[in-house]
Protein backbone atom coordinates (compact mmCIF):
# COMPACT_ATOMS: atom_id res chain seq x y z
CA UNK A 1 0.00 0.00 0.00
CA UNK A 2 1.27 3.46 -0.82
CA UNK A 3 0.04 4.69 2.52
CA UNK A 4 2.46 5.85 5.12
CA UNK A 5 6.03 6.67 5.47
CA UNK A 6 7.83 4.33 3.21
CA UNK A 7 5.29 3.41 0.57
CA UNK A 8 5.72 4.18 -3.10
CA UNK A 9 5.61 7.87 -3.72
CA UNK A 10 5.75 8.58 0.01
CA UNK A 11 8.32 10.85 1.65
CA UNK A 12 8.91 10.72 5.38
CA UNK A 13 8.16 14.17 6.65
CA UNK A 14 10.63 13.91 9.50
CA UNK A 15 13.41 12.94 7.10
CA UNK A 16 12.39 15.68 4.73
CA UNK A 17 12.66 18.33 7.40
CA UNK A 18 15.96 16.94 8.59
CA UNK A 19 17.47 17.12 5.16
CA UNK A 20 15.98 20.41 4.02
CA UNK A 21 18.34 21.95 1.56
CA UNK A 22 20.08 18.66 0.92
CA UNK A 23 20.03 16.87 -2.37
CA UNK A 24 17.47 14.29 -1.26
CA UNK A 25 14.97 16.95 -0.27
CA UNK A 26 15.71 18.89 -3.41
CA UNK A 27 14.85 15.86 -5.45
CA UNK A 28 11.59 15.32 -3.58
CA UNK A 29 10.56 18.91 -4.29
CA UNK A 30 11.71 18.97 -7.87
CA UNK A 31 8.46 18.40 -9.68
CA UNK A 32 6.26 20.94 -7.91
CA UNK A 33 8.93 23.57 -8.16
CA UNK A 34 9.50 22.96 -11.81
CA UNK A 35 5.79 23.08 -12.43
CA UNK A 36 5.68 26.61 -11.12
CA UNK A 37 9.07 27.75 -12.39
CA UNK A 38 10.31 28.49 -8.89
CA UNK A 39 13.63 26.70 -8.97
CA UNK A 40 16.46 28.72 -7.55
CA UNK A 41 19.03 30.04 -9.94
CA UNK A 42 22.74 30.11 -9.39
CA UNK A 43 23.48 27.12 -11.56
CA UNK A 44 23.52 24.71 -8.63
CA UNK A 45 20.46 22.82 -9.84
CA UNK A 46 19.27 22.82 -6.27
CA UNK A 47 15.78 24.23 -5.93
CA UNK A 48 15.08 26.56 -3.10
CA UNK A 49 11.65 27.48 -1.93
CA UNK A 50 10.01 29.19 0.96
CA UNK A 51 9.75 29.90 3.71
CA UNK A 52 6.94 31.85 2.09
CA UNK A 53 3.93 30.27 0.40
CA UNK A 54 4.27 28.32 -2.85
CA UNK A 55 1.42 28.19 -5.33
CA UNK A 56 0.13 24.71 -6.07
CA UNK A 57 -2.83 23.25 -7.91
CA UNK A 58 -4.52 19.97 -7.06
CA UNK A 59 -7.54 18.08 -8.30
CA UNK A 60 -9.56 17.55 -5.14
CA UNK A 61 -12.68 15.41 -5.35
CA UNK A 62 -12.97 16.13 -9.06
CA UNK A 63 -12.45 19.89 -8.95
CA UNK A 64 -9.31 21.97 -9.39
CA UNK A 65 -8.10 23.74 -6.27
CA UNK A 66 -5.36 26.35 -6.36
CA UNK A 67 -3.77 27.55 -3.18
CA UNK A 68 -0.60 28.99 -1.74
CA UNK A 69 1.02 26.89 0.97
CA UNK A 70 4.23 27.03 2.94
CA UNK A 71 6.50 24.17 1.87
CA UNK A 72 6.28 22.69 5.36
CA UNK A 73 2.47 22.42 5.27
CA UNK A 74 1.12 18.90 5.09
CA UNK A 75 -1.56 17.79 2.68
CA UNK A 76 -3.73 17.03 5.71
CA UNK A 77 -3.46 20.57 7.05
CA UNK A 78 -4.05 22.02 3.58
CA UNK A 79 -7.20 19.92 3.18
CA UNK A 80 -8.55 20.71 6.62
CA UNK A 81 -7.32 24.27 7.08
CA UNK A 82 -7.25 25.72 3.57
CA UNK A 83 -9.98 23.75 1.79
CA UNK A 84 -12.36 23.17 4.70
CA UNK A 85 -12.40 19.42 4.03
CA UNK A 86 -12.36 18.16 7.59
CA UNK A 87 -13.29 14.52 6.95
CA UNK A 88 -9.69 13.35 7.19
CA UNK A 89 -8.72 13.55 10.85
CA UNK A 90 -5.48 14.60 12.47
CA UNK A 91 -4.88 12.16 15.33
CA UNK A 92 -1.25 11.07 15.60
CA UNK A 93 0.14 13.40 12.91
CA UNK A 94 3.03 10.99 12.47
CA UNK A 95 1.90 8.24 10.14
CA UNK A 96 0.79 5.61 12.61
CA UNK A 97 -3.00 5.71 12.99
CA UNK A 98 -4.53 6.12 9.52
CA UNK A 99 -7.20 8.62 10.59
CA UNK A 100 -5.94 11.05 7.93
CA UNK A 101 -6.16 8.56 5.05
CA UNK A 102 -7.09 9.98 1.64
CA UNK A 103 -6.46 8.73 -1.88
CA UNK A 104 -3.66 10.32 -3.85
CA UNK A 105 -3.84 9.36 -7.53
CA UNK A 106 -6.15 6.52 -6.58
CA UNK A 107 -4.07 5.03 -3.75
CA UNK A 108 -4.44 5.47 0.00
CA UNK A 109 -1.87 7.69 1.68
CA UNK A 110 -1.45 9.14 5.13
CA UNK A 111 -2.10 12.79 4.32
CA UNK A 112 -0.20 13.85 7.44
CA UNK A 113 2.93 12.38 5.85
CA UNK A 114 2.58 14.06 2.47
CA UNK A 115 3.62 17.65 2.02
CA UNK A 116 1.07 19.72 0.15
CA UNK A 117 3.72 20.75 -2.37
CA UNK A 118 4.51 17.10 -2.91
CA UNK A 119 0.90 16.54 -3.95
CA UNK A 120 0.97 19.30 -6.56
CA UNK A 121 -0.79 18.17 -9.72
CA UNK A 122 -2.20 15.05 -8.06
CA UNK A 123 -5.74 13.78 -7.88
CA UNK A 124 -6.85 13.75 -4.26
CA UNK A 125 -9.99 12.02 -3.06
CA UNK A 126 -11.22 12.58 0.46
CA UNK A 127 -14.10 10.92 2.26
CA UNK A 128 -16.26 13.89 1.23
CA UNK A 129 -15.61 13.01 -2.40
CA UNK A 130 -16.55 9.37 -1.97
CA UNK A 131 -20.23 9.96 -1.30
CA UNK A 132 -22.72 12.22 0.41
CA UNK A 133 -25.25 11.53 3.16
CA UNK A 134 -27.94 11.36 0.47
CA UNK A 135 -25.87 9.35 -1.96
CA UNK A 136 -23.45 7.25 0.03
CA UNK A 137 -20.69 5.10 -1.39
CA UNK A 138 -21.40 1.40 -0.87
CA UNK A 139 -18.74 1.23 1.84
CA UNK A 140 -20.16 4.24 3.68
CA UNK A 141 -23.63 2.69 3.57
CA UNK A 142 -22.23 -0.63 4.78
CA UNK A 143 -20.52 1.06 7.73
CA UNK A 144 -23.91 2.39 8.78
CA UNK A 145 -25.67 -0.93 8.23
CA UNK A 146 -23.00 -2.95 10.05
CA UNK A 147 -22.61 -0.45 12.90
CA UNK A 148 -18.90 -0.18 12.11
CA UNK A 149 -18.18 2.89 14.21
CA UNK A 150 -18.37 4.12 17.75
CA UNK A 151 -16.76 7.51 18.36
CA UNK A 152 -16.22 7.79 14.60
CA UNK A 153 -12.84 9.45 14.75
CA UNK A 154 -11.09 6.69 12.84
CA UNK A 155 -14.01 6.11 10.50
CA UNK A 156 -13.16 8.39 7.54
CA UNK A 157 -9.73 6.77 7.31
CA UNK A 158 -11.14 3.27 7.54
CA UNK A 159 -13.76 4.09 4.92
CA UNK A 160 -11.09 5.29 2.50
CA UNK A 161 -8.94 2.19 3.05
CA UNK A 162 -11.92 -0.17 2.75
CA UNK A 163 -13.27 1.60 -0.34
CA UNK A 164 -9.85 1.26 -1.94
CA UNK A 165 -9.81 -2.47 -1.14
CA UNK A 166 -13.28 -2.89 -2.64
CA UNK A 167 -12.22 -0.89 -5.71
CA UNK A 168 -9.09 -2.96 -6.15
CA UNK A 169 -10.46 -6.41 -5.46
CA UNK A 170 -14.22 -6.15 -6.03
CA UNK A 171 -15.95 -9.44 -5.52
CA UNK A 172 -12.57 -11.15 -5.06
CA UNK A 173 -12.06 -9.30 -1.77
CA UNK A 174 -11.39 -11.76 1.02
CA UNK A 175 -11.33 -11.38 4.75
CA UNK A 176 -7.53 -11.73 4.72
CA UNK A 177 -7.00 -9.21 1.90
CA UNK A 178 -9.26 -6.72 3.59
CA UNK A 179 -7.40 -7.05 6.88
CA UNK A 180 -4.12 -6.40 5.04
CA UNK A 181 -5.66 -3.35 3.35
CA UNK A 182 -6.64 -1.75 6.65
CA UNK A 183 -3.58 -2.82 8.63
CA UNK A 184 -2.44 0.80 8.70
CA UNK A 185 -5.61 2.02 10.37
CA UNK A 186 -6.14 1.93 14.12
CA UNK A 187 -9.41 2.08 16.05
CA UNK A 188 -9.22 2.78 19.75
CA UNK A 189 -12.87 1.79 20.13
CA UNK A 190 -12.20 -1.67 18.72
CA UNK A 191 -14.66 -1.76 15.85
CA UNK A 192 -12.46 -4.00 13.71
CA UNK A 193 -14.88 -6.91 13.41
CA UNK A 194 -17.65 -4.62 12.21
CA UNK A 195 -15.32 -2.78 9.82
CA UNK A 196 -14.36 -6.05 8.16
CA UNK A 197 -18.00 -7.10 7.96
CA UNK A 198 -18.93 -3.76 6.38
CA UNK A 199 -16.21 -3.91 3.74
CA UNK A 200 -17.01 -7.49 2.78
CA UNK A 201 -20.69 -6.60 2.64
CA UNK A 202 -19.91 -3.70 0.30
CA UNK A 203 -17.84 -6.02 -1.89
CA UNK A 204 -20.71 -8.49 -2.05
CA UNK A 205 -23.08 -5.64 -2.94
CA UNK A 206 -20.80 -4.81 -5.86
CA UNK A 207 -21.32 -8.36 -7.06
CA UNK A 208 -25.01 -7.72 -7.52
CA UNK A 209 -24.51 -4.52 -9.52
S1 LIG B 1 -2.98 11.46 11.67
FE1 LIG B 1 -1.97 10.71 9.92
S2 LIG B 1 -1.50 8.65 10.38
FE2 LIG B 1 -2.36 9.45 12.22
S1 LIG C 1 -14.69 4.28 16.30
FE1 LIG C 1 -13.60 5.33 17.88
S2 LIG C 1 -11.53 5.19 17.29
FE2 LIG C 1 -12.58 3.95 15.88
Coordinates of N, CA and C and ligand atoms in Angstrom, one line a residue:
X1 N 0.8 -1.2 0.0 CA 0.0 0.0 0.0 C 0.9 1.2 0.0
X2 N 0.5 2.2 -0.7 CA 1.3 3.5 -0.8 C 1.2 4.3 0.5
X3 N 0.3 3.9 1.3 CA 0.0 4.7 2.5 C 1.3 4.7 3.4
X4 N 1.5 5.8 4.1 CA 2.5 5.9 5.1 C 3.8 6.3 4.7
X5 N 4.7 6.0 5.6 CA 6.0 6.7 5.5 C 6.9 6.2 4.4
X6 N 6.8 4.9 4.1 CA 7.8 4.3 3.2 C 7.2 3.8 1.9
X7 N 5.9 4.0 1.7 CA 5.3 3.4 0.6 C 5.7 4.1 -0.7
X8 N 5.3 3.6 -1.8 CA 5.7 4.2 -3.1 C 5.2 5.6 -3.2
X9 N 6.0 6.5 -3.6 CA 5.6 7.9 -3.7 C 5.6 8.6 -2.4
X10 N 5.8 7.9 -1.3 CA 5.8 8.6 0.0 C 7.1 9.2 0.4
X11 N 7.1 10.2 1.1 CA 8.3 10.8 1.7 C 8.1 11.1 3.1
X12 N 9.1 10.6 3.9 CA 8.9 10.7 5.4 C 9.1 12.2 5.7
X13 N 8.1 12.8 6.4 CA 8.2 14.2 6.7 C 9.3 14.5 7.6
X14 N 9.5 13.6 8.6 CA 10.6 13.9 9.5 C 12.0 14.0 8.8
X15 N 12.2 13.0 7.8 CA 13.4 12.9 7.1 C 13.5 14.2 6.2
X16 N 12.4 14.6 5.7 CA 12.4 15.7 4.7 C 12.8 17.0 5.4
X17 N 12.3 17.1 6.6 CA 12.7 18.3 7.4 C 14.1 18.3 7.8
X18 N 14.6 17.1 8.2 CA 16.0 16.9 8.6 C 16.9 17.3 7.5
X19 N 16.5 16.9 6.3 CA 17.5 17.1 5.2 C 17.1 18.3 4.3
X20 N 16.4 19.2 4.8 CA 16.0 20.4 4.0 C 17.2 21.1 3.5
X21 N 17.2 21.3 2.2 CA 18.3 21.9 1.6 C 19.3 20.9 1.0
X22 N 19.2 19.7 1.4 CA 20.1 18.7 0.9 C 19.6 18.1 -0.4
X23 N 20.4 17.4 -1.0 CA 20.0 16.9 -2.4 C 18.8 16.0 -2.3
X24 N 18.6 15.2 -1.3 CA 17.5 14.3 -1.3 C 16.2 15.1 -1.2
X25 N 16.2 16.1 -0.4 CA 15.0 17.0 -0.3 C 14.8 17.7 -1.6
X26 N 15.8 18.2 -2.2 CA 15.7 18.9 -3.4 C 15.0 18.0 -4.4
X27 N 15.4 16.8 -4.5 CA 14.9 15.9 -5.4 C 13.4 15.7 -5.2
X28 N 13.0 15.5 -3.9 CA 11.6 15.3 -3.6 C 10.7 16.5 -4.0
X29 N 11.3 17.7 -4.0 CA 10.6 18.9 -4.3 C 10.6 19.3 -5.8
X30 N 11.4 18.5 -6.5 CA 11.7 19.0 -7.9 C 10.5 19.2 -8.7
X31 N 9.6 18.3 -8.8 CA 8.5 18.4 -9.7 C 7.6 19.6 -9.4
X32 N 7.1 19.8 -8.1 CA 6.3 20.9 -7.9 C 7.0 22.2 -8.2
X33 N 8.2 22.3 -7.9 CA 8.9 23.6 -8.2 C 9.1 23.8 -9.6
X34 N 9.4 22.8 -10.4 CA 9.5 23.0 -11.8 C 8.2 23.4 -12.4
X35 N 7.1 22.8 -11.9 CA 5.8 23.1 -12.4 C 5.5 24.6 -12.3
X36 N 6.0 25.2 -11.3 CA 5.7 26.6 -11.1 C 6.9 27.5 -11.4
X37 N 7.9 26.9 -12.0 CA 9.1 27.8 -12.4 C 9.7 28.5 -11.2
X38 N 9.8 27.8 -10.1 CA 10.3 28.5 -8.9 C 11.6 27.9 -8.4
X39 N 12.3 27.2 -9.3 CA 13.6 26.7 -9.0 C 14.6 27.8 -8.8
X40 N 15.5 27.7 -7.8 CA 16.5 28.7 -7.5 C 17.5 28.8 -8.7
X41 N 18.0 29.9 -8.9 CA 19.0 30.0 -9.9 C 20.4 29.7 -9.4
X42 N 21.4 30.3 -9.9 CA 22.7 30.1 -9.4 C 23.5 28.9 -10.0
X43 N 22.8 28.2 -10.9 CA 23.5 27.1 -11.6 C 23.8 25.9 -10.7
X44 N 23.3 25.9 -9.5 CA 23.5 24.7 -8.6 C 22.6 23.6 -9.0
X45 N 21.4 23.9 -9.6 CA 20.5 22.8 -9.8 C 19.7 22.5 -8.6
X46 N 20.0 23.1 -7.5 CA 19.3 22.8 -6.3 C 18.1 23.8 -6.1
X47 N 16.9 23.3 -6.1 CA 15.8 24.2 -5.9 C 15.7 24.7 -4.5
X48 N 15.3 26.0 -4.4 CA 15.1 26.6 -3.1 C 13.7 27.2 -3.1
X49 N 13.0 27.0 -2.0 CA 11.7 27.5 -1.9 C 11.3 27.9 -0.5
X50 N 10.4 28.8 -0.4 CA 10.0 29.2 1.0 C 11.0 30.1 1.6
X51 N 10.8 30.5 2.9 CA 9.8 29.9 3.7 C 8.4 30.4 3.4
X52 N 8.2 31.3 2.4 CA 6.9 31.8 2.1 C 6.1 30.9 1.3
X53 N 4.8 31.2 1.1 CA 3.9 30.3 0.4 C 4.3 30.0 -1.0
X54 N 4.0 28.8 -1.5 CA 4.3 28.3 -2.8 C 2.9 28.0 -3.5
X55 N 2.7 28.5 -4.7 CA 1.4 28.2 -5.3 C 1.4 26.8 -5.9
X56 N 0.3 26.1 -5.6 CA 0.1 24.7 -6.1 C -1.3 24.6 -6.6
X57 N -1.5 23.6 -7.4 CA -2.8 23.3 -7.9 C -3.0 21.8 -7.8
X58 N -4.2 21.4 -7.3 CA -4.5 20.0 -7.1 C -5.9 19.7 -7.6
X59 N -6.2 18.5 -8.0 CA -7.5 18.1 -8.3 C -8.1 17.4 -7.0
X60 N -9.0 18.1 -6.4 CA -9.6 17.6 -5.1 C -11.0 17.2 -5.3
X61 N -11.3 15.9 -5.2 CA -12.7 15.4 -5.4 C -13.3 15.9 -6.7
X62 N -12.5 15.9 -7.7 CA -13.0 16.1 -9.1 C -13.0 17.6 -9.5
X63 N -12.5 18.5 -8.6 CA -12.4 19.9 -9.0 C -11.1 20.5 -8.7
X64 N -10.6 21.4 -9.6 CA -9.3 22.0 -9.4 C -9.3 22.9 -8.2
X65 N -8.3 22.8 -7.4 CA -8.1 23.7 -6.3 C -6.7 24.3 -6.4
X66 N -6.6 25.7 -6.4 CA -5.4 26.3 -6.4 C -5.2 27.0 -5.0
X67 N -4.0 26.9 -4.5 CA -3.8 27.5 -3.2 C -2.3 27.8 -3.0
X68 N -2.0 28.7 -2.1 CA -0.6 29.0 -1.7 C -0.3 28.4 -0.4
X69 N 0.7 27.6 -0.3 CA 1.0 26.9 1.0 C 2.5 27.0 1.3
X70 N 2.8 27.1 2.5 CA 4.2 27.0 2.9 C 4.7 25.6 2.6
X71 N 6.0 25.5 2.2 CA 6.5 24.2 1.9 C 6.4 23.2 3.0
X72 N 6.3 23.6 4.2 CA 6.3 22.7 5.4 C 4.9 22.2 5.6
X73 N 3.9 22.7 5.0 CA 2.5 22.4 5.3 C 2.1 21.0 4.7
X74 N 1.5 20.2 5.6 CA 1.1 18.9 5.1 C -0.2 19.0 4.2
X75 N -0.3 17.9 3.5 CA -1.6 17.8 2.7 C -2.8 17.8 3.6
X76 N -2.6 17.1 4.7 CA -3.7 17.0 5.7 C -4.1 18.4 6.2
X77 N -3.2 19.2 6.6 CA -3.5 20.6 7.0 C -4.0 21.4 5.9
X78 N -3.5 21.2 4.7 CA -4.1 22.0 3.6 C -5.5 21.6 3.3
X79 N -5.8 20.4 3.4 CA -7.2 19.9 3.2 C -8.1 20.5 4.3
X80 N -7.7 20.3 5.5 CA -8.6 20.7 6.6 C -8.6 22.2 6.8
X81 N -7.4 22.9 6.7 CA -7.3 24.3 7.1 C -7.6 25.2 5.9
X82 N -7.1 24.8 4.7 CA -7.2 25.7 3.6 C -8.4 25.4 2.7
X83 N -8.9 24.1 2.7 CA -10.0 23.8 1.8 C -11.2 23.4 2.6
X84 N -11.2 23.5 3.9 CA -12.4 23.2 4.7 C -12.9 21.8 4.5
X85 N -12.0 20.8 4.2 CA -12.4 19.4 4.0 C -11.9 18.7 5.3
X86 N -12.8 18.6 6.3 CA -12.4 18.2 7.6 C -12.7 16.7 7.9
X87 N -13.0 16.0 6.8 CA -13.3 14.5 6.9 C -12.1 13.8 7.4
X88 N -10.9 14.0 6.8 CA -9.7 13.3 7.2 C -9.3 14.0 8.5
X89 N -9.0 13.1 9.5 CA -8.7 13.6 10.9 C -7.2 13.6 11.2
X90 N -6.9 14.6 12.0 CA -5.5 14.6 12.5 C -5.5 14.0 13.9
X91 N -4.9 12.8 14.0 CA -4.9 12.2 15.3 C -3.4 12.1 15.8
X92 N -2.6 11.2 15.2 CA -1.2 11.1 15.6 C -0.3 12.1 14.9
X93 N -0.7 12.5 13.7 CA 0.1 13.4 12.9 C 1.5 12.9 12.7
X94 N 1.7 11.6 12.7 CA 3.0 11.0 12.5 C 3.0 9.6 11.7
X95 N 1.9 9.4 11.0 CA 1.9 8.2 10.1 C 1.7 6.9 10.8
X96 N 1.0 6.9 11.9 CA 0.8 5.6 12.6 C -0.7 5.2 12.8
X97 N -1.6 6.1 12.6 CA -3.0 5.7 13.0 C -3.9 5.6 11.8
X98 N -3.7 6.3 10.7 CA -4.5 6.1 9.5 C -5.8 7.0 9.5
X99 N -6.0 7.8 10.5 CA -7.2 8.6 10.6 C -7.2 9.7 9.5
X100 N -6.1 10.0 8.9 CA -5.9 11.0 7.9 C -5.9 10.5 6.5
X101 N -6.3 9.2 6.4 CA -6.2 8.6 5.0 C -7.0 9.2 4.0
X102 N -6.4 9.5 2.9 CA -7.1 10.0 1.6 C -6.5 9.2 0.5
X103 N -7.1 9.3 -0.7 CA -6.5 8.7 -1.9 C -5.7 9.8 -2.6
X104 N -4.5 9.4 -3.0 CA -3.7 10.3 -3.9 C -3.4 9.5 -5.1
X105 N -3.9 10.1 -6.2 CA -3.8 9.4 -7.5 C -4.3 7.9 -7.4
X106 N -5.5 7.8 -6.7 CA -6.1 6.5 -6.6 C -5.7 5.6 -5.5
X107 N -4.6 5.9 -4.8 CA -4.1 5.0 -3.8 C -4.1 5.7 -2.4
X108 N -4.4 4.9 -1.3 CA -4.4 5.5 0.0 C -3.1 6.0 0.5
X109 N -3.1 7.1 1.1 CA -1.9 7.7 1.7 C -2.3 8.3 3.0
X110 N -1.3 8.4 3.9 CA -1.4 9.1 5.1 C -1.2 10.6 4.7
X111 N -2.3 11.4 4.8 CA -2.1 12.8 4.3 C -1.3 13.6 5.3
X112 N -1.1 13.1 6.5 CA -0.2 13.9 7.4 C 1.3 13.6 7.1
X113 N 1.5 12.7 6.2 CA 2.9 12.4 5.9 C 3.3 12.8 4.4
X114 N 2.3 13.5 3.8 CA 2.6 14.1 2.5 C 2.6 15.6 2.6
X115 N 3.6 16.2 2.1 CA 3.6 17.7 2.0 C 2.7 18.1 0.9
X116 N 2.0 19.2 1.2 CA 1.1 19.7 0.2 C 1.8 20.0 -1.2
X117 N 3.0 20.5 -1.1 CA 3.7 20.8 -2.4 C 4.1 19.5 -3.1
X118 N 4.2 18.4 -2.3 CA 4.5 17.1 -2.9 C 3.3 16.6 -3.7
X119 N 2.1 17.0 -3.3 CA 0.9 16.5 -4.0 C 0.5 17.4 -5.1
X120 N 1.3 18.4 -5.5 CA 1.0 19.3 -6.6 C 0.7 18.5 -7.8
X121 N -0.4 18.8 -8.5 CA -0.8 18.2 -9.7 C -1.5 16.8 -9.5
X122 N -1.6 16.4 -8.3 CA -2.2 15.1 -8.1 C -3.7 15.1 -8.0
X123 N -4.3 13.9 -8.1 CA -5.7 13.8 -7.9 C -5.9 13.3 -6.4
X124 N -6.6 14.1 -5.7 CA -6.9 13.7 -4.3 C -8.3 13.4 -4.1
X125 N -8.6 12.3 -3.4 CA -10.0 12.0 -3.1 C -10.1 11.9 -1.6
X126 N -11.0 12.7 -1.0 CA -11.2 12.6 0.5 C -12.6 11.9 0.7
X127 N -12.9 11.6 2.0 CA -14.1 10.9 2.3 C -15.3 11.7 1.8
X128 N -15.2 13.1 1.7 CA -16.3 13.9 1.2 C -16.5 13.6 -0.2
X129 N -15.5 13.2 -1.0 CA -15.6 13.0 -2.4 C -16.1 11.6 -2.7
X130 N -16.1 10.8 -1.7 CA -16.6 9.4 -2.0 C -18.1 9.3 -2.1
X131 N -18.8 10.0 -1.3 CA -20.2 10.0 -1.3 C -20.8 11.0 -0.4
X132 N -22.1 11.2 -0.4 CA -22.7 12.2 0.4 C -23.7 11.5 1.3
X133 N -24.2 12.2 2.3 CA -25.3 11.5 3.2 C -26.5 11.1 2.4
X134 N -26.8 11.8 1.3 CA -27.9 11.4 0.5 C -27.6 10.4 -0.6
X135 N -26.3 10.3 -0.9 CA -25.9 9.4 -2.0 C -24.6 8.7 -1.5
X136 N -24.7 7.8 -0.6 CA -23.5 7.3 0.0 C -22.8 6.2 -0.9
X137 N -21.5 6.2 -0.8 CA -20.7 5.1 -1.4 C -21.1 3.8 -0.7
X138 N -21.0 2.7 -1.4 CA -21.4 1.4 -0.9 C -20.7 1.1 0.5
X139 N -19.5 1.5 0.6 CA -18.7 1.2 1.8 C -19.3 2.1 3.0
X140 N -19.6 3.4 2.6 CA -20.2 4.2 3.7 C -21.5 3.7 4.2
X141 N -22.3 3.2 3.2 CA -23.6 2.7 3.6 C -23.5 1.4 4.4
X142 N -22.5 0.6 4.0 CA -22.2 -0.6 4.8 C -21.7 -0.3 6.2
X143 N -21.0 0.7 6.4 CA -20.5 1.1 7.7 C -21.7 1.4 8.6
X144 N -22.7 2.1 8.0 CA -23.9 2.4 8.8 C -24.7 1.1 9.1
X145 N -24.9 0.3 8.1 CA -25.7 -0.9 8.2 C -25.0 -1.9 9.2
X146 N -23.7 -2.0 9.2 CA -23.0 -3.0 10.1 C -22.6 -2.3 11.4
X147 N -22.9 -1.1 11.6 CA -22.6 -0.4 12.9 C -21.1 -0.5 13.1
X148 N -20.4 0.0 12.1 CA -18.9 -0.2 12.1 C -18.2 1.0 12.7
X149 N -18.8 1.8 13.6 CA -18.2 2.9 14.2 C -18.8 3.1 15.6
X150 N -17.9 3.7 16.4 CA -18.4 4.1 17.8 C -18.2 5.6 17.9
X151 N -17.0 6.0 18.3 CA -16.8 7.5 18.4 C -16.7 8.1 17.0
X152 N -16.3 7.3 16.0 CA -16.2 7.8 14.6 C -15.0 8.5 14.2
X153 N -14.0 8.7 15.1 CA -12.8 9.4 14.7 C -12.0 8.7 13.7
X154 N -11.9 7.4 13.8 CA -11.1 6.7 12.8 C -11.8 6.4 11.6
X155 N -13.1 6.6 11.6 CA -14.0 6.1 10.5 C -13.7 6.6 9.1
X156 N -13.5 7.9 8.9 CA -13.2 8.4 7.5 C -11.9 7.7 7.0
X157 N -10.9 7.5 7.8 CA -9.7 6.8 7.3 C -10.0 5.3 7.0
X158 N -10.8 4.7 7.8 CA -11.1 3.3 7.5 C -12.0 3.2 6.3
X159 N -12.9 4.1 6.1 CA -13.8 4.1 4.9 C -12.9 4.2 3.7
X160 N -11.9 5.1 3.7 CA -11.1 5.3 2.5 C -10.3 4.0 2.2
X161 N -9.7 3.4 3.3 CA -8.9 2.2 3.0 C -9.8 1.0 2.6
X162 N -11.0 0.9 3.2 CA -11.9 -0.2 2.8 C -12.4 0.1 1.3
X163 N -12.8 1.3 1.0 CA -13.3 1.6 -0.3 C -12.2 1.3 -1.4
X164 N -10.9 1.6 -1.0 CA -9.9 1.3 -1.9 C -9.8 -0.3 -2.1
X165 N -9.9 -1.0 -1.0 CA -9.8 -2.5 -1.1 C -10.9 -3.0 -2.0
X166 N -12.1 -2.4 -1.8 CA -13.3 -2.9 -2.6 C -13.1 -2.5 -4.1
X167 N -12.5 -1.3 -4.3 CA -12.2 -0.9 -5.7 C -11.2 -1.8 -6.4
X168 N -10.2 -2.2 -5.6 CA -9.1 -3.0 -6.2 C -9.5 -4.4 -6.4
X169 N -10.2 -5.0 -5.4 CA -10.5 -6.4 -5.5 C -11.9 -6.8 -5.8
X170 N -12.8 -5.9 -5.7 CA -14.2 -6.1 -6.0 C -14.7 -7.4 -5.3
X171 N -15.3 -8.2 -6.1 CA -15.9 -9.4 -5.5 C -14.9 -10.5 -5.1
X172 N -13.6 -10.2 -5.5 CA -12.6 -11.1 -5.1 C -12.0 -10.8 -3.7
X173 N -12.6 -9.7 -3.1 CA -12.1 -9.3 -1.8 C -12.3 -10.4 -0.7
X174 N -11.3 -10.7 0.0 CA -11.4 -11.8 1.0 C -11.2 -11.1 2.4
X175 N -11.5 -11.8 3.4 CA -11.3 -11.4 4.8 C -9.8 -11.0 5.0
X176 N -9.0 -11.9 4.5 CA -7.5 -11.7 4.7 C -7.0 -10.5 4.0
X177 N -7.4 -10.4 2.7 CA -7.0 -9.2 1.9 C -7.5 -7.9 2.5
X178 N -8.7 -7.9 3.0 CA -9.3 -6.7 3.6 C -8.5 -6.3 4.8
X179 N -8.2 -7.3 5.7 CA -7.4 -7.1 6.9 C -6.0 -6.5 6.5
X180 N -5.4 -7.0 5.5 CA -4.1 -6.4 5.0 C -4.3 -5.0 4.6
X181 N -5.4 -4.7 3.9 CA -5.7 -3.4 3.4 C -5.9 -2.3 4.4
X182 N -6.4 -2.7 5.6 CA -6.6 -1.8 6.7 C -5.6 -1.9 7.8
X183 N -4.5 -2.6 7.5 CA -3.6 -2.8 8.6 C -2.9 -1.5 9.1
X184 N -3.0 -0.5 8.3 CA -2.4 0.8 8.7 C -3.4 1.7 9.4
X185 N -4.6 1.2 9.7 CA -5.6 2.0 10.4 C -5.8 1.5 11.8
X186 N -5.9 2.3 12.7 CA -6.1 1.9 14.1 C -7.5 2.5 14.6
X187 N -8.1 1.7 15.4 CA -9.4 2.1 16.0 C -9.3 1.8 17.5
X188 N -9.3 2.9 18.3 CA -9.2 2.8 19.7 C -10.5 2.2 20.3
X189 N -11.6 2.3 19.6 CA -12.9 1.8 20.1 C -13.0 0.3 19.8
X190 N -12.2 -0.2 19.0 CA -12.2 -1.7 18.7 C -13.3 -2.1 17.8
X191 N -13.6 -1.4 16.8 CA -14.7 -1.8 15.8 C -14.2 -2.7 14.7
X192 N -13.1 -3.3 14.8 CA -12.5 -4.0 13.7 C -13.4 -5.1 13.1
X193 N -14.0 -5.8 13.9 CA -14.9 -6.9 13.4 C -16.0 -6.3 12.5
X194 N -16.6 -5.2 13.0 CA -17.6 -4.6 12.2 C -17.1 -3.9 10.9
X195 N -15.9 -3.4 11.0 CA -15.3 -2.8 9.8 C -15.1 -3.8 8.7
X196 N -14.6 -5.0 9.1 CA -14.4 -6.1 8.2 C -15.7 -6.5 7.6
X197 N -16.7 -6.7 8.4 CA -18.0 -7.1 8.0 C -18.6 -6.1 7.0
X198 N -18.4 -4.8 7.3 CA -18.9 -3.8 6.4 C -18.3 -3.8 5.0
X199 N -16.9 -3.9 5.0 CA -16.2 -3.9 3.7 C -16.6 -5.1 2.9
X200 N -16.7 -6.3 3.5 CA -17.0 -7.5 2.8 C -18.4 -7.4 2.3
X201 N -19.3 -6.8 3.1 CA -20.7 -6.6 2.6 C -20.7 -5.7 1.4
X202 N -19.9 -4.6 1.4 CA -19.9 -3.7 0.3 C -19.4 -4.4 -0.9
X203 N -18.4 -5.3 -0.8 CA -17.8 -6.0 -1.9 C -18.9 -7.0 -2.5
X204 N -19.6 -7.6 -1.6 CA -20.7 -8.5 -2.1 C -21.8 -7.7 -2.8
X205 N -22.1 -6.5 -2.3 CA -23.1 -5.6 -2.9 C -22.6 -5.3 -4.4
X206 N -21.3 -5.1 -4.5 CA -20.8 -4.8 -5.9 C -21.1 -6.0 -6.8
X207 N -21.1 -7.2 -6.3 CA -21.3 -8.4 -7.1 C -22.7 -8.3 -7.7
X208 N -23.6 -7.7 -7.0 CA -25.0 -7.7 -7.5 C -25.3 -6.6 -8.5
X209 N -24.3 -5.7 -8.7 CA -24.5 -4.5 -9.5 C -24.3 -4.9 -11.0
Ligands
LIG1 S1 -3.0 11.5 11.7 FE1 -2.0 10.7 9.9 S2 -1.5 8.6 10.4 FE2 -2.4 9.4 12.2
LIG2 S1 -14.7 4.3 16.3 FE1 -13.6 5.3 17.9 S2 -11.5 5.2 17.3 FE2 -12.6 4.0 15.9

